[in-house]
Amino acid sequence: MLKNDLILKAARGEKVDRTPVWLMRQAGRILPEYRAVRAKLSGFKELVETPELAAEVTVQPVDLLGVDAAIIFSDILVIPEAMGLTYEMVEKKGPHFPNTISTHKDLDQLKIAHPEDLQYTIDAISITKKELNGRVPIIGFAGAPWTIFSYMVEGGGSKTFSKARKMLYNDPELSDKLLKMITESTISYLKAQIAAGANMVQIFDSWAGVLPPGHYNQFSLKYIQQIASAISEVPVTVFAKGAYFALKEMNDVSCRTVGLDWNMDVEEAKKLLPNKTLQGNLDPCALYGSFDQIEQEAHRMLDRFKGHSHIANLGHGVYPDTDPEKVKCFIEAVKSY
Ligand code: CP3
């Protein structure tokens, strides 16, 4: 039994005594306690692949910050790896894939990921479940097929993702094949996370904003919908960064919650998404302000979401150099509203 199920209630659109709050990237470098665990290891991937330690850093923000949910510590890039494309996390630079996908033949090196290939995350969820002992729900997650596709084609981060976008024009058939494989892999992975104890799941479409609306519907939203409609066990959240042009379409996706980034207009989102809970959307840079400013900004944000089912969060992941005391101030400001 969960002692605090505010976030699940809010996701389902039920009445809550106060708005629940958590932060994307709460399990990470903002906490000195995370950096201490990480410093003892060979790298980021060792942390992801060691269930006891992944569980430990998952629980840290619940203990230290007082958030209303834990998000399992892992990465969206475990899916391409389980499909056959390994990645490296380069210190201070980000992910790098030594091999990428550019031809139909390259698909031969891939397979549909099996949950067993990702047993370390499944085990981390089971351990987290025990350690939390019902204090707060656990959020499972995966990348949206388009965002995963971008990394597999591009080989790493990019300002424009022009290689990935080019493939949509030059070889829509190959694009569809790869997106289908990612979609299938993701559905069974999320279902395994739920079976292990995830109480809700979030799909991160971090690079939604680089696509034109037509391509977004055809090459991203379609596969997100396939995932969302396959998951009926728990509430699903879709966070598509930069996809303000697709909010109207998102009202028809089989998810309960839509995440908003800080560029998105809350008034407009409320109108376009009458059936959804909204999540977000304070500018992560607001947490560089003074304690008074943070409280004021948090309250202003809550004012904007009034009258709509809401889960408080930032508009994207918290920046690693944010003072944890400022993060706590934001969380307290939401709780005391
Ligand atoms: O706290 C949480 O939110 C849970 C853990 C989590 C991580 N990555 C840990 C992480 C989650 C949910 C993710 C998702 C993720 N990973 C996304 C989608 C969300 C978003 O931010 O848009 C994306 C695009 C990735 C890919 C990724 N992982 C990049 C581009 C990077 C490098 C950039 C950076 O922040 O350093 C990572 C590394 C990463 N993933 C770190 C963490 C805590 C930092 C690495 C470290 O600790 O050394």
mmCIF file of C-alpha atoms and ligand atoms in Angstrom:
data_model
loop_
_atom_site.group_PDB
_atom_site.id
_atom_site.type_symbol
_atom_site.label_atom_id
_atom_site.label_comp_id
_atom_site.label_asym_id
_atom_site.label_seq_id
_atom_site.Cartn_x
_atom_site.Cartn_y
_atom_site.Cartn_z
ATOM 1 C CA MET A 1 0.000 0.000 0.000
ATOM 2 C CA LEU A 2 1.217 3.484 -0.841
ATOM 3 C CA LYS A 3 1.325 6.050 1.956
ATOM 4 C CA ASN A 4 1.537 8.920 -0.517
ATOM 5 C CA ASP A 5 -0.305 8.395 -3.798
ATOM 6 C CA LEU A 6 -0.922 12.078 -4.620
ATOM 7 C CA ILE A 7 0.830 11.828 -7.973
ATOM 8 C CA LEU A 8 -1.199 8.799 -9.078
ATOM 9 C CA LYS A 9 -4.431 10.508 -8.062
ATOM 10 C CA ALA A 10 -3.455 13.668 -9.932
ATOM 11 C CA ALA A 11 -2.476 11.593 -12.981
ATOM 12 C CA ARG A 12 -5.875 9.936 -12.963
ATOM 13 C CA GLY A 13 -7.521 13.355 -12.775
ATOM 14 C CA GLU A 14 -8.845 12.811 -9.248
ATOM 15 C CA LYS A 15 -9.112 15.521 -6.621
ATOM 16 C CA VAL A 16 -6.006 15.993 -4.464
ATOM 17 C CA ASP A 17 -5.400 17.947 -1.228
ATOM 18 C CA ARG A 18 -2.308 19.557 -2.730
ATOM 19 C CA THR A 19 -0.394 19.467 -6.016
ATOM 20 C CA PRO A 20 2.208 16.667 -6.103
ATOM 21 C CA VAL A 21 5.761 17.601 -7.088
ATOM 22 C CA TRP A 22 8.894 15.877 -8.414
ATOM 23 C CA LEU A 23 11.744 16.894 -10.741
ATOM 24 C CA MET A 24 13.012 15.378 -13.937
ATOM 25 C CA ARG A 25 16.697 14.437 -13.321
ATOM 26 C CA GLN A 26 16.189 14.587 -9.540
ATOM 27 C CA ALA A 27 18.310 11.406 -9.290
ATOM 28 C CA GLY A 28 21.567 12.879 -10.454
ATOM 29 C CA ARG A 29 24.386 15.319 -10.135
ATOM 30 C CA ILE A 30 22.573 18.022 -8.137
ATOM 31 C CA LEU A 31 23.037 15.842 -5.048
ATOM 32 C CA PRO A 32 26.518 15.516 -3.477
ATOM 33 C CA GLU A 33 25.263 12.137 -2.193
ATOM 34 C CA TYR A 34 24.791 11.012 -5.831
ATOM 35 C CA ARG A 35 28.231 12.254 -6.827
ATOM 36 C CA ALA A 36 29.746 10.343 -3.888
ATOM 37 C CA VAL A 37 28.231 7.051 -5.078
ATOM 38 C CA ARG A 38 29.218 7.802 -8.678
ATOM 39 C CA ALA A 39 32.829 8.726 -7.770
ATOM 40 C CA LYS A 40 33.538 5.215 -6.535
ATOM 41 C CA LEU A 41 32.670 3.693 -9.917
ATOM 42 C CA SER A 42 34.285 3.403 -13.321
ATOM 43 C CA GLY A 43 31.540 5.510 -14.882
ATOM 44 C CA PHE A 44 27.871 6.292 -15.417
ATOM 45 C CA LYS A 45 27.080 2.937 -16.990
ATOM 46 C CA GLU A 46 28.372 0.996 -14.019
ATOM 47 C CA LEU A 47 25.886 2.895 -11.852
ATOM 48 C CA VAL A 48 23.045 2.172 -14.302
ATOM 49 C CA GLU A 49 23.972 -1.529 -14.398
ATOM 50 C CA THR A 50 24.415 -2.108 -10.641
ATOM 51 C CA PRO A 51 20.884 -2.536 -9.254
ATOM 52 C CA GLU A 52 21.701 -1.913 -5.549
ATOM 53 C CA LEU A 53 23.438 1.375 -6.353
ATOM 54 C CA ALA A 54 20.845 2.465 -8.936
ATOM 55 C CA ALA A 55 18.207 1.867 -6.259
ATOM 56 C CA GLU A 56 20.238 3.846 -3.719
ATOM 57 C CA VAL A 57 20.436 6.966 -5.917
ATOM 58 C CA THR A 58 16.756 6.551 -6.859
ATOM 59 C CA VAL A 59 15.742 6.806 -3.201
ATOM 60 C CA GLN A 60 18.135 9.698 -2.358
ATOM 61 C CA PRO A 61 15.890 12.518 -3.626
ATOM 62 C CA VAL A 62 12.917 11.071 -1.714
ATOM 63 C CA ASP A 63 14.919 11.205 1.540
ATOM 64 C CA LEU A 64 16.833 14.417 0.879
ATOM 65 C CA LEU A 65 14.423 16.580 -1.120
ATOM 66 C CA GLY A 66 10.971 15.383 -0.108
ATOM 67 C CA VAL A 67 9.603 14.743 -3.615
ATOM 68 C CA ASP A 68 6.277 12.937 -4.094
ATOM 69 C CA ALA A 69 7.686 10.272 -6.431
ATOM 70 C CA ALA A 70 10.904 8.393 -7.160
ATOM 71 C CA ILE A 71 12.054 8.032 -10.776
ATOM 72 C CA ILE A 72 14.105 4.929 -11.366
ATOM 73 C CA PHE A 73 17.760 5.728 -12.026
ATOM 74 C CA SER A 74 18.664 4.556 -15.518
ATOM 75 C CA ASP A 75 18.894 6.115 -18.978
ATOM 76 C CA ILE A 76 16.809 6.118 -22.151
ATOM 77 C CA LEU A 77 19.877 4.789 -24.029
ATOM 78 C CA VAL A 78 19.665 1.323 -22.472
ATOM 79 C CA ILE A 79 17.115 0.423 -25.180
ATOM 80 C CA PRO A 80 19.405 0.948 -28.207
ATOM 81 C CA GLU A 81 22.081 -0.915 -26.281
ATOM 82 C CA ALA A 82 19.765 -3.884 -25.642
ATOM 83 C CA MET A 83 18.882 -3.802 -29.360
ATOM 84 C CA GLY A 84 22.548 -4.185 -30.268
ATOM 85 C CA LEU A 85 24.016 -0.667 -30.446
ATOM 86 C CA THR A 86 26.236 -0.047 -27.436
ATOM 87 C CA TYR A 87 26.857 3.478 -26.186
ATOM 88 C CA GLU A 88 29.571 5.178 -24.189
ATOM 89 C CA MET A 89 28.862 8.016 -21.784
ATOM 90 C CA VAL A 90 31.710 10.427 -22.363
ATOM 91 C CA GLU A 91 32.486 12.476 -19.268
ATOM 92 C CA LYS A 92 31.336 16.116 -19.639
ATOM 93 C CA LYS A 93 30.291 15.493 -23.270
ATOM 94 C CA GLY A 94 27.411 13.056 -23.276
ATOM 95 C CA PRO A 95 26.523 9.855 -25.081
ATOM 96 C CA HIS A 96 28.437 8.435 -28.041
ATOM 97 C CA PHE A 97 27.522 5.440 -30.228
ATOM 98 C CA PRO A 98 30.571 3.910 -31.981
ATOM 99 C CA ASN A 99 28.213 2.253 -34.519
ATOM 100 C CA THR A 100 25.158 3.913 -36.039
ATOM 101 C CA ILE A 101 22.291 3.028 -38.377
ATOM 102 C CA SER A 102 22.362 4.429 -41.910
ATOM 103 C CA THR A 103 21.338 1.571 -44.255
ATOM 104 C CA HIS A 104 18.864 -1.315 -44.332
ATOM 105 C CA LYS A 105 21.817 -3.651 -43.889
ATOM 106 C CA ASP A 106 22.670 -1.974 -40.593
ATOM 107 C CA LEU A 107 19.345 -3.215 -39.241
ATOM 108 C CA ASP A 108 20.737 -6.770 -39.410
ATOM 109 C CA GLN A 109 22.929 -6.021 -36.398
ATOM 110 C CA LEU A 110 19.800 -5.150 -34.373
ATOM 111 C CA LYS A 111 17.223 -7.250 -32.571
ATOM 112 C CA ILE A 112 14.065 -6.499 -30.627
ATOM 113 C CA ALA A 113 15.208 -5.859 -27.061
ATOM 114 C CA HIS A 114 14.055 -8.417 -24.542
ATOM 115 C CA PRO A 115 13.344 -7.334 -20.933
ATOM 116 C CA GLU A 116 15.943 -9.897 -19.789
ATOM 117 C CA ASP A 117 18.591 -7.802 -21.563
ATOM 118 C CA LEU A 118 17.640 -4.986 -19.206
ATOM 119 C CA GLN A 119 17.352 -7.089 -16.062
ATOM 120 C CA TYR A 120 19.555 -4.625 -14.146
ATOM 121 C CA THR A 121 16.886 -1.895 -14.355
ATOM 122 C CA ILE A 122 14.100 -4.346 -13.551
ATOM 123 C CA ASP A 123 16.081 -5.509 -10.485
ATOM 124 C CA ALA A 124 16.765 -1.891 -9.498
ATOM 125 C CA ILE A 125 12.999 -1.272 -9.485
ATOM 126 C CA SER A 126 12.363 -4.330 -7.284
ATOM 127 C CA ILE A 127 15.020 -3.197 -4.785
ATOM 128 C CA THR A 128 13.731 0.399 -4.835
ATOM 129 C CA LYS A 129 10.225 -0.887 -4.162
ATOM 130 C CA LYS A 130 11.450 -2.676 -1.015
ATOM 131 C CA GLU A 131 13.504 0.291 0.174
ATOM 132 C CA LEU A 132 10.708 2.785 -0.338
ATOM 133 C CA ASN A 133 8.275 0.542 1.490
ATOM 134 C CA GLY A 134 5.296 2.405 0.032
ATOM 135 C CA ARG A 135 6.474 5.922 0.918
ATOM 136 C CA VAL A 136 5.978 7.261 -2.641
ATOM 137 C CA PRO A 137 5.220 5.784 -6.073
ATOM 138 C CA ILE A 138 7.976 4.771 -8.515
ATOM 139 C CA ILE A 139 8.060 6.270 -11.995
ATOM 140 C CA GLY A 140 9.422 4.007 -14.737
ATOM 141 C CA PHE A 141 10.490 5.495 -18.062
ATOM 142 C CA ALA A 142 11.755 5.056 -21.599
ATOM 143 C CA GLY A 143 12.670 7.306 -24.499
ATOM 144 C CA ALA A 144 10.132 7.930 -27.249
ATOM 145 C CA PRO A 145 10.970 6.005 -30.449
ATOM 146 C CA TRP A 146 11.829 9.187 -32.366
ATOM 147 C CA THR A 147 14.310 10.361 -29.713
ATOM 148 C CA ILE A 148 15.943 6.903 -29.533
ATOM 149 C CA PHE A 149 16.027 6.749 -33.359
ATOM 150 C CA SER A 150 17.819 10.117 -33.365
ATOM 151 C CA TYR A 151 20.637 8.775 -31.199
ATOM 152 C CA MET A 152 20.908 5.529 -33.192
ATOM 153 C CA VAL A 153 21.182 7.377 -36.509
ATOM 154 C CA GLU A 154 23.141 10.400 -35.321
ATOM 155 C CA GLY A 155 25.527 8.557 -32.985
ATOM 156 C CA GLY A 156 25.244 11.133 -30.221
ATOM 157 C CA GLY A 157 23.785 14.488 -29.332
ATOM 158 C CA SER A 158 23.389 17.157 -32.010
ATOM 159 C CA LYS A 159 22.122 20.718 -32.304
ATOM 160 C CA THR A 160 20.065 19.975 -35.426
ATOM 161 C CA PHE A 161 19.731 16.185 -35.606
ATOM 162 C CA SER A 162 20.014 16.721 -39.359
ATOM 163 C CA LYS A 163 21.260 13.189 -40.059
ATOM 164 C CA ALA A 164 18.235 11.662 -38.339
ATOM 165 C CA ARG A 165 15.859 14.148 -40.017
ATOM 166 C CA LYS A 166 17.468 13.521 -43.395
ATOM 167 C CA MET A 167 16.675 9.817 -43.114
ATOM 168 C CA LEU A 168 12.958 10.590 -42.746
ATOM 169 C CA TYR A 169 13.048 12.241 -46.220
ATOM 170 C CA ASN A 170 15.508 9.896 -47.943
ATOM 171 C CA ASP A 171 14.343 6.558 -46.609
ATOM 172 C CA PRO A 172 10.945 6.648 -44.899
ATOM 173 C CA GLU A 173 10.743 2.868 -45.195
ATOM 174 C CA LEU A 174 13.982 2.274 -43.283
ATOM 175 C CA SER A 175 12.889 4.919 -40.765
ATOM 176 C CA ASP A 176 9.595 3.125 -40.198
ATOM 177 C CA LYS A 177 11.337 -0.252 -39.788
ATOM 178 C CA LEU A 178 13.709 1.078 -37.158
ATOM 179 C CA LEU A 179 10.978 3.018 -35.332
ATOM 180 C CA LYS A 180 8.826 -0.132 -35.229
ATOM 181 C CA MET A 181 11.677 -2.152 -33.711
ATOM 182 C CA ILE A 182 12.239 0.508 -31.047
ATOM 183 C CA THR A 183 8.499 0.681 -30.330
ATOM 184 C CA GLU A 184 8.212 -3.061 -29.845
ATOM 185 C CA SER A 185 11.317 -3.124 -27.621
ATOM 186 C CA THR A 186 9.982 -0.256 -25.531
ATOM 187 C CA ILE A 187 6.544 -1.773 -24.922
ATOM 188 C CA SER A 188 7.928 -4.983 -23.431
ATOM 189 C CA TYR A 189 10.527 -3.043 -21.431
ATOM 190 C CA LEU A 190 7.906 -0.739 -19.885
ATOM 191 C CA LYS A 191 5.653 -3.697 -19.126
ATOM 192 C CA ALA A 192 8.547 -5.400 -17.313
ATOM 193 C CA GLN A 193 9.161 -2.193 -15.313
ATOM 194 C CA ILE A 194 5.491 -2.168 -14.312
ATOM 195 C CA ALA A 195 5.568 -5.861 -13.363
ATOM 196 C CA ALA A 196 8.586 -5.099 -11.123
ATOM 197 C CA GLY A 197 6.755 -2.259 -9.362
ATOM 198 C CA ALA A 198 6.698 0.939 -11.438
ATOM 199 C CA ASN A 199 3.451 2.726 -10.510
ATOM 200 C CA MET A 200 3.445 5.021 -13.528
ATOM 201 C CA VAL A 201 5.625 5.454 -16.622
ATOM 202 C CA GLN A 202 6.909 8.444 -18.555
ATOM 203 C CA ILE A 203 7.913 8.569 -22.218
ATOM 204 C CA PHE A 204 10.618 11.178 -22.905
ATOM 205 C CA ASP A 205 10.544 12.659 -26.406
ATOM 206 C CA SER A 206 13.423 15.037 -25.822
ATOM 207 C CA TRP A 207 13.978 15.863 -29.502
ATOM 208 C CA ALA A 208 10.323 16.256 -30.524
ATOM 209 C CA GLY A 209 10.943 19.930 -31.185
ATOM 210 C CA VAL A 210 13.270 19.411 -34.160
ATOM 211 C CA LEU A 211 10.529 17.938 -36.390
ATOM 212 C CA PRO A 212 8.000 19.758 -38.558
ATOM 213 C CA PRO A 213 4.388 19.003 -37.501
ATOM 214 C CA GLY A 214 3.676 16.562 -40.352
ATOM 215 C CA HIS A 215 6.773 14.514 -39.660
ATOM 216 C CA TYR A 216 6.063 14.681 -35.952
ATOM 217 C CA ASN A 217 2.702 12.985 -36.440
ATOM 218 C CA GLN A 218 4.060 10.421 -38.880
ATOM 219 C CA PHE A 219 7.391 9.546 -37.279
ATOM 220 C CA SER A 220 6.917 10.237 -33.595
ATOM 221 C CA LEU A 221 3.388 10.577 -32.272
ATOM 222 C CA LYS A 222 2.176 7.483 -34.138
ATOM 223 C CA TYR A 223 4.656 5.247 -32.275
ATOM 224 C CA ILE A 224 4.101 7.035 -28.955
ATOM 225 C CA GLN A 225 0.415 6.245 -29.366
ATOM 226 C CA GLN A 226 1.243 2.572 -30.011
ATOM 227 C CA ILE A 227 3.185 2.458 -26.742
ATOM 228 C CA ALA A 228 0.593 4.418 -24.748
ATOM 229 C CA SER A 229 -2.295 2.279 -25.973
ATOM 230 C CA ALA A 230 -0.380 -0.918 -25.146
ATOM 231 C CA ILE A 231 0.025 0.167 -21.499
ATOM 232 C CA SER A 232 -3.240 0.014 -19.592
ATOM 233 C CA GLU A 233 -1.813 -1.155 -16.241
ATOM 234 C CA VAL A 234 -0.640 2.250 -14.952
ATOM 235 C CA PRO A 235 -0.982 5.943 -15.920
ATOM 236 C CA VAL A 236 1.287 7.032 -18.779
ATOM 237 C CA THR A 237 2.921 10.481 -19.105
ATOM 238 C CA VAL A 238 4.178 11.816 -22.438
ATOM 239 C CA PHE A 239 6.789 14.585 -22.276
ATOM 240 C CA ALA A 240 7.559 15.855 -25.769
ATOM 241 C CA LYS A 241 9.960 18.749 -25.473
ATOM 242 C CA GLY A 242 9.286 21.523 -27.956
ATOM 243 C CA ALA A 243 6.167 19.900 -29.434
ATOM 244 C CA TYR A 244 3.829 22.822 -28.733
ATOM 245 C CA PHE A 245 2.507 22.392 -32.279
ATOM 246 C CA ALA A 246 1.246 18.887 -31.385
ATOM 247 C CA LEU A 247 -0.602 19.589 -28.124
ATOM 248 C CA LYS A 248 -3.992 19.337 -29.814
ATOM 249 C CA GLU A 249 -3.153 15.870 -31.191
ATOM 250 C CA MET A 250 -1.855 14.798 -27.790
ATOM 251 C CA ASN A 251 -5.322 15.107 -26.320
ATOM 252 C CA ASP A 252 -6.193 11.973 -28.334
ATOM 253 C CA VAL A 253 -3.135 9.956 -27.257
ATOM 254 C CA SER A 254 -3.906 7.161 -24.752
ATOM 255 C CA CYS A 255 -1.885 8.769 -21.984
ATOM 256 C CA ARG A 256 -3.173 10.352 -18.743
ATOM 257 C CA THR A 257 -0.601 13.144 -18.408
ATOM 258 C CA VAL A 258 1.132 15.477 -20.844
ATOM 259 C CA GLY A 259 4.380 17.144 -19.770
ATOM 260 C CA LEU A 260 4.908 20.777 -20.749
ATOM 261 C CA ASP A 261 8.267 22.440 -21.198
ATOM 262 C CA TRP A 262 8.827 26.019 -20.021
ATOM 263 C CA ASN A 263 8.261 27.538 -23.464
ATOM 264 C CA MET A 264 4.742 26.197 -23.626
ATOM 265 C CA ASP A 265 1.789 28.416 -22.851
ATOM 266 C CA VAL A 266 -0.173 26.971 -19.945
ATOM 267 C CA GLU A 267 -3.445 28.731 -20.855
ATOM 268 C CA GLU A 268 -3.289 27.279 -24.347
ATOM 269 C CA ALA A 269 -2.349 23.808 -23.087
ATOM 270 C CA LYS A 270 -5.323 23.851 -20.705
ATOM 271 C CA LYS A 271 -7.629 24.571 -23.644
ATOM 272 C CA LEU A 272 -6.045 22.050 -26.032
ATOM 273 C CA LEU A 273 -5.736 19.263 -23.451
ATOM 274 C CA PRO A 274 -9.030 19.322 -21.530
ATOM 275 C CA ASN A 275 -8.887 15.562 -20.834
ATOM 276 C CA LYS A 276 -5.313 15.379 -19.594
ATOM 277 C CA THR A 277 -3.410 16.058 -16.408
ATOM 278 C CA LEU A 278 -0.647 18.571 -17.149
ATOM 279 C CA GLN A 279 2.878 18.285 -15.773
ATOM 280 C CA GLY A 280 5.504 20.993 -15.494
ATOM 281 C CA ASN A 281 6.638 23.568 -16.317
ATOM 282 C CA LEU A 282 8.839 26.037 -14.434
ATOM 283 C CA ASP A 283 11.968 27.203 -16.275
ATOM 284 C CA PRO A 284 14.875 25.215 -14.725
ATOM 285 C CA CYS A 285 16.795 28.523 -14.612
ATOM 286 C CA ALA A 286 14.258 29.909 -12.134
ATOM 287 C CA LEU A 287 16.087 27.777 -9.548
ATOM 288 C CA TYR A 288 19.149 30.023 -9.940
ATOM 289 C CA GLY A 289 17.110 32.849 -8.385
ATOM 290 C CA SER A 290 16.915 33.832 -4.720
ATOM 291 C CA PHE A 291 14.799 31.784 -2.295
ATOM 292 C CA ASP A 292 12.111 34.499 -2.387
ATOM 293 C CA GLN A 293 12.091 34.534 -6.182
ATOM 294 C CA ILE A 294 11.828 30.759 -6.367
ATOM 295 C CA GLU A 295 8.852 30.713 -4.017
ATOM 296 C CA GLN A 296 7.163 33.468 -6.021
ATOM 297 C CA GLU A 297 7.838 31.768 -9.369
ATOM 298 C CA ALA A 298 6.579 28.413 -8.063
ATOM 299 C CA HIS A 299 3.385 30.042 -6.789
ATOM 300 C CA ARG A 300 2.872 31.918 -10.056
ATOM 301 C CA MET A 301 3.219 28.625 -11.913
ATOM 302 C CA LEU A 302 0.621 26.998 -9.638
ATOM 303 C CA ASP A 303 -1.713 29.961 -10.253
ATOM 304 C CA ARG A 304 -1.455 29.356 -13.996
ATOM 305 C CA PHE A 305 -2.447 25.673 -13.697
ATOM 306 C CA LYS A 306 -5.398 26.421 -11.383
ATOM 307 C CA GLY A 307 -8.594 24.635 -12.348
ATOM 308 C CA HIS A 308 -6.752 21.844 -14.168
ATOM 309 C CA SER A 309 -5.368 18.550 -12.915
ATOM 310 C CA HIS A 310 -1.630 19.220 -12.389
ATOM 311 C CA ILE A 311 1.657 17.605 -11.361
ATOM 312 C CA ALA A 312 4.297 20.231 -10.525
ATOM 313 C CA ASN A 313 7.736 19.860 -12.124
ATOM 314 C CA LEU A 314 10.274 21.888 -14.049
ATOM 315 C CA GLY A 315 9.920 22.282 -17.810
ATOM 316 C CA HIS A 316 12.916 19.960 -18.338
ATOM 317 C CA GLY A 317 15.510 18.196 -16.205
ATOM 318 C CA VAL A 318 17.019 20.138 -13.313
ATOM 319 C CA TYR A 319 20.436 21.533 -14.290
ATOM 320 C CA PRO A 320 23.351 19.741 -12.585
ATOM 321 C CA ASP A 321 24.822 22.898 -10.996
ATOM 322 C CA THR A 322 21.578 23.832 -9.207
ATOM 323 C CA ASP A 323 21.928 24.229 -5.422
ATOM 324 C CA PRO A 324 19.961 21.409 -3.725
ATOM 325 C CA GLU A 325 18.730 23.962 -1.165
ATOM 326 C CA LYS A 326 17.081 25.868 -4.039
ATOM 327 C CA VAL A 327 15.489 22.632 -5.245
ATOM 328 C CA LYS A 328 14.129 22.070 -1.736
ATOM 329 C CA CYS A 329 12.816 25.620 -1.720
ATOM 330 C CA PHE A 330 10.883 24.922 -4.948
ATOM 331 C CA ILE A 331 9.428 21.702 -3.513
ATOM 332 C CA GLU A 332 8.440 23.408 -0.254
ATOM 333 C CA ALA A 333 6.859 26.278 -2.173
ATOM 334 C CA VAL A 334 4.640 23.830 -4.044
ATOM 335 C CA LYS A 335 3.726 21.971 -0.864
ATOM 336 C CA SER A 336 2.855 25.128 1.074
ATOM 337 C CA TYR A 337 0.798 26.752 -1.685
HETATM 338 O O1 CP3 B 1 16.562 11.527 -12.236
HETATM 339 C C1 CP3 B 1 16.079 11.079 -13.276
HETATM 340 O O2 CP3 B 1 15.379 11.760 -14.042
HETATM 341 C C2 CP3 B 1 16.293 9.610 -13.612
HETATM 342 C C3 CP3 B 1 17.413 9.288 -14.403
HETATM 343 C C4 CP3 B 1 17.548 9.733 -15.842
HETATM 344 C C5 CP3 B 1 18.819 9.914 -16.446
HETATM 345 N N1 CP3 B 1 18.648 10.129 -17.783
HETATM 346 C C6 CP3 B 1 20.110 9.830 -15.725
HETATM 347 C C7 CP3 B 1 21.291 10.488 -16.303
HETATM 348 C C8 CP3 B 1 16.591 9.937 -16.845
HETATM 349 C C9 CP3 B 1 15.070 9.925 -16.747
HETATM 350 C C10 CP3 B 1 17.301 10.161 -18.057
HETATM 351 C C11 CP3 B 1 16.638 10.359 -19.360
HETATM 352 C C12 CP3 B 1 17.426 10.807 -20.506
HETATM 353 N N2 CP3 B 1 18.693 10.443 -20.859
HETATM 354 C C13 CP3 B 1 16.927 11.657 -21.525
HETATM 355 C C14 CP3 B 1 15.524 12.194 -21.582
HETATM 356 C C15 CP3 B 1 15.310 13.350 -20.684
HETATM 357 C C16 CP3 B 1 15.916 14.641 -21.142
HETATM 358 O O3 CP3 B 1 16.770 15.149 -20.412
HETATM 359 O O4 CP3 B 1 15.531 15.149 -22.203
HETATM 360 C C17 CP3 B 1 17.943 11.842 -22.480
HETATM 361 C C18 CP3 B 1 17.874 12.692 -23.708
HETATM 362 C C19 CP3 B 1 19.065 11.059 -22.046
HETATM 363 C C20 CP3 B 1 20.347 10.889 -22.735
HETATM 364 C C21 CP3 B 1 21.480 11.380 -21.920
HETATM 365 N N3 CP3 B 1 21.927 10.789 -20.749
HETATM 366 C C22 CP3 B 1 22.306 12.491 -22.185
HETATM 367 C C23 CP3 B 1 22.157 13.421 -23.363
HETATM 368 C C24 CP3 B 1 23.241 12.561 -21.144
HETATM 369 C C25 CP3 B 1 24.416 13.503 -21.051
HETATM 370 C C26 CP3 B 1 24.026 14.863 -20.640
HETATM 371 C C27 CP3 B 1 24.166 15.037 -19.165
HETATM 372 O O5 CP3 B 1 23.189 15.438 -18.529
HETATM 373 O O6 CP3 B 1 25.273 14.766 -18.669
HETATM 374 C C28 CP3 B 1 22.955 11.520 -20.233
HETATM 375 C C29 CP3 B 1 23.683 11.238 -18.970
HETATM 376 C C30 CP3 B 1 22.888 11.109 -17.721
HETATM 377 N N4 CP3 B 1 21.717 10.437 -17.609
HETATM 378 C C31 CP3 B 1 23.269 11.611 -16.461
HETATM 379 C C32 CP3 B 1 22.265 11.223 -15.560
HETATM 380 C C33 CP3 B 1 22.231 11.471 -14.062
HETATM 381 C C34 CP3 B 1 24.544 12.385 -16.137
HETATM 382 C C35 CP3 B 1 25.729 11.534 -16.225
HETATM 383 C C36 CP3 B 1 26.520 11.354 -14.948
HETATM 384 O O7 CP3 B 1 26.013 11.254 -13.830
HETATM 385 O O8 CP3 B 1 27.718 11.240 -15.118
#
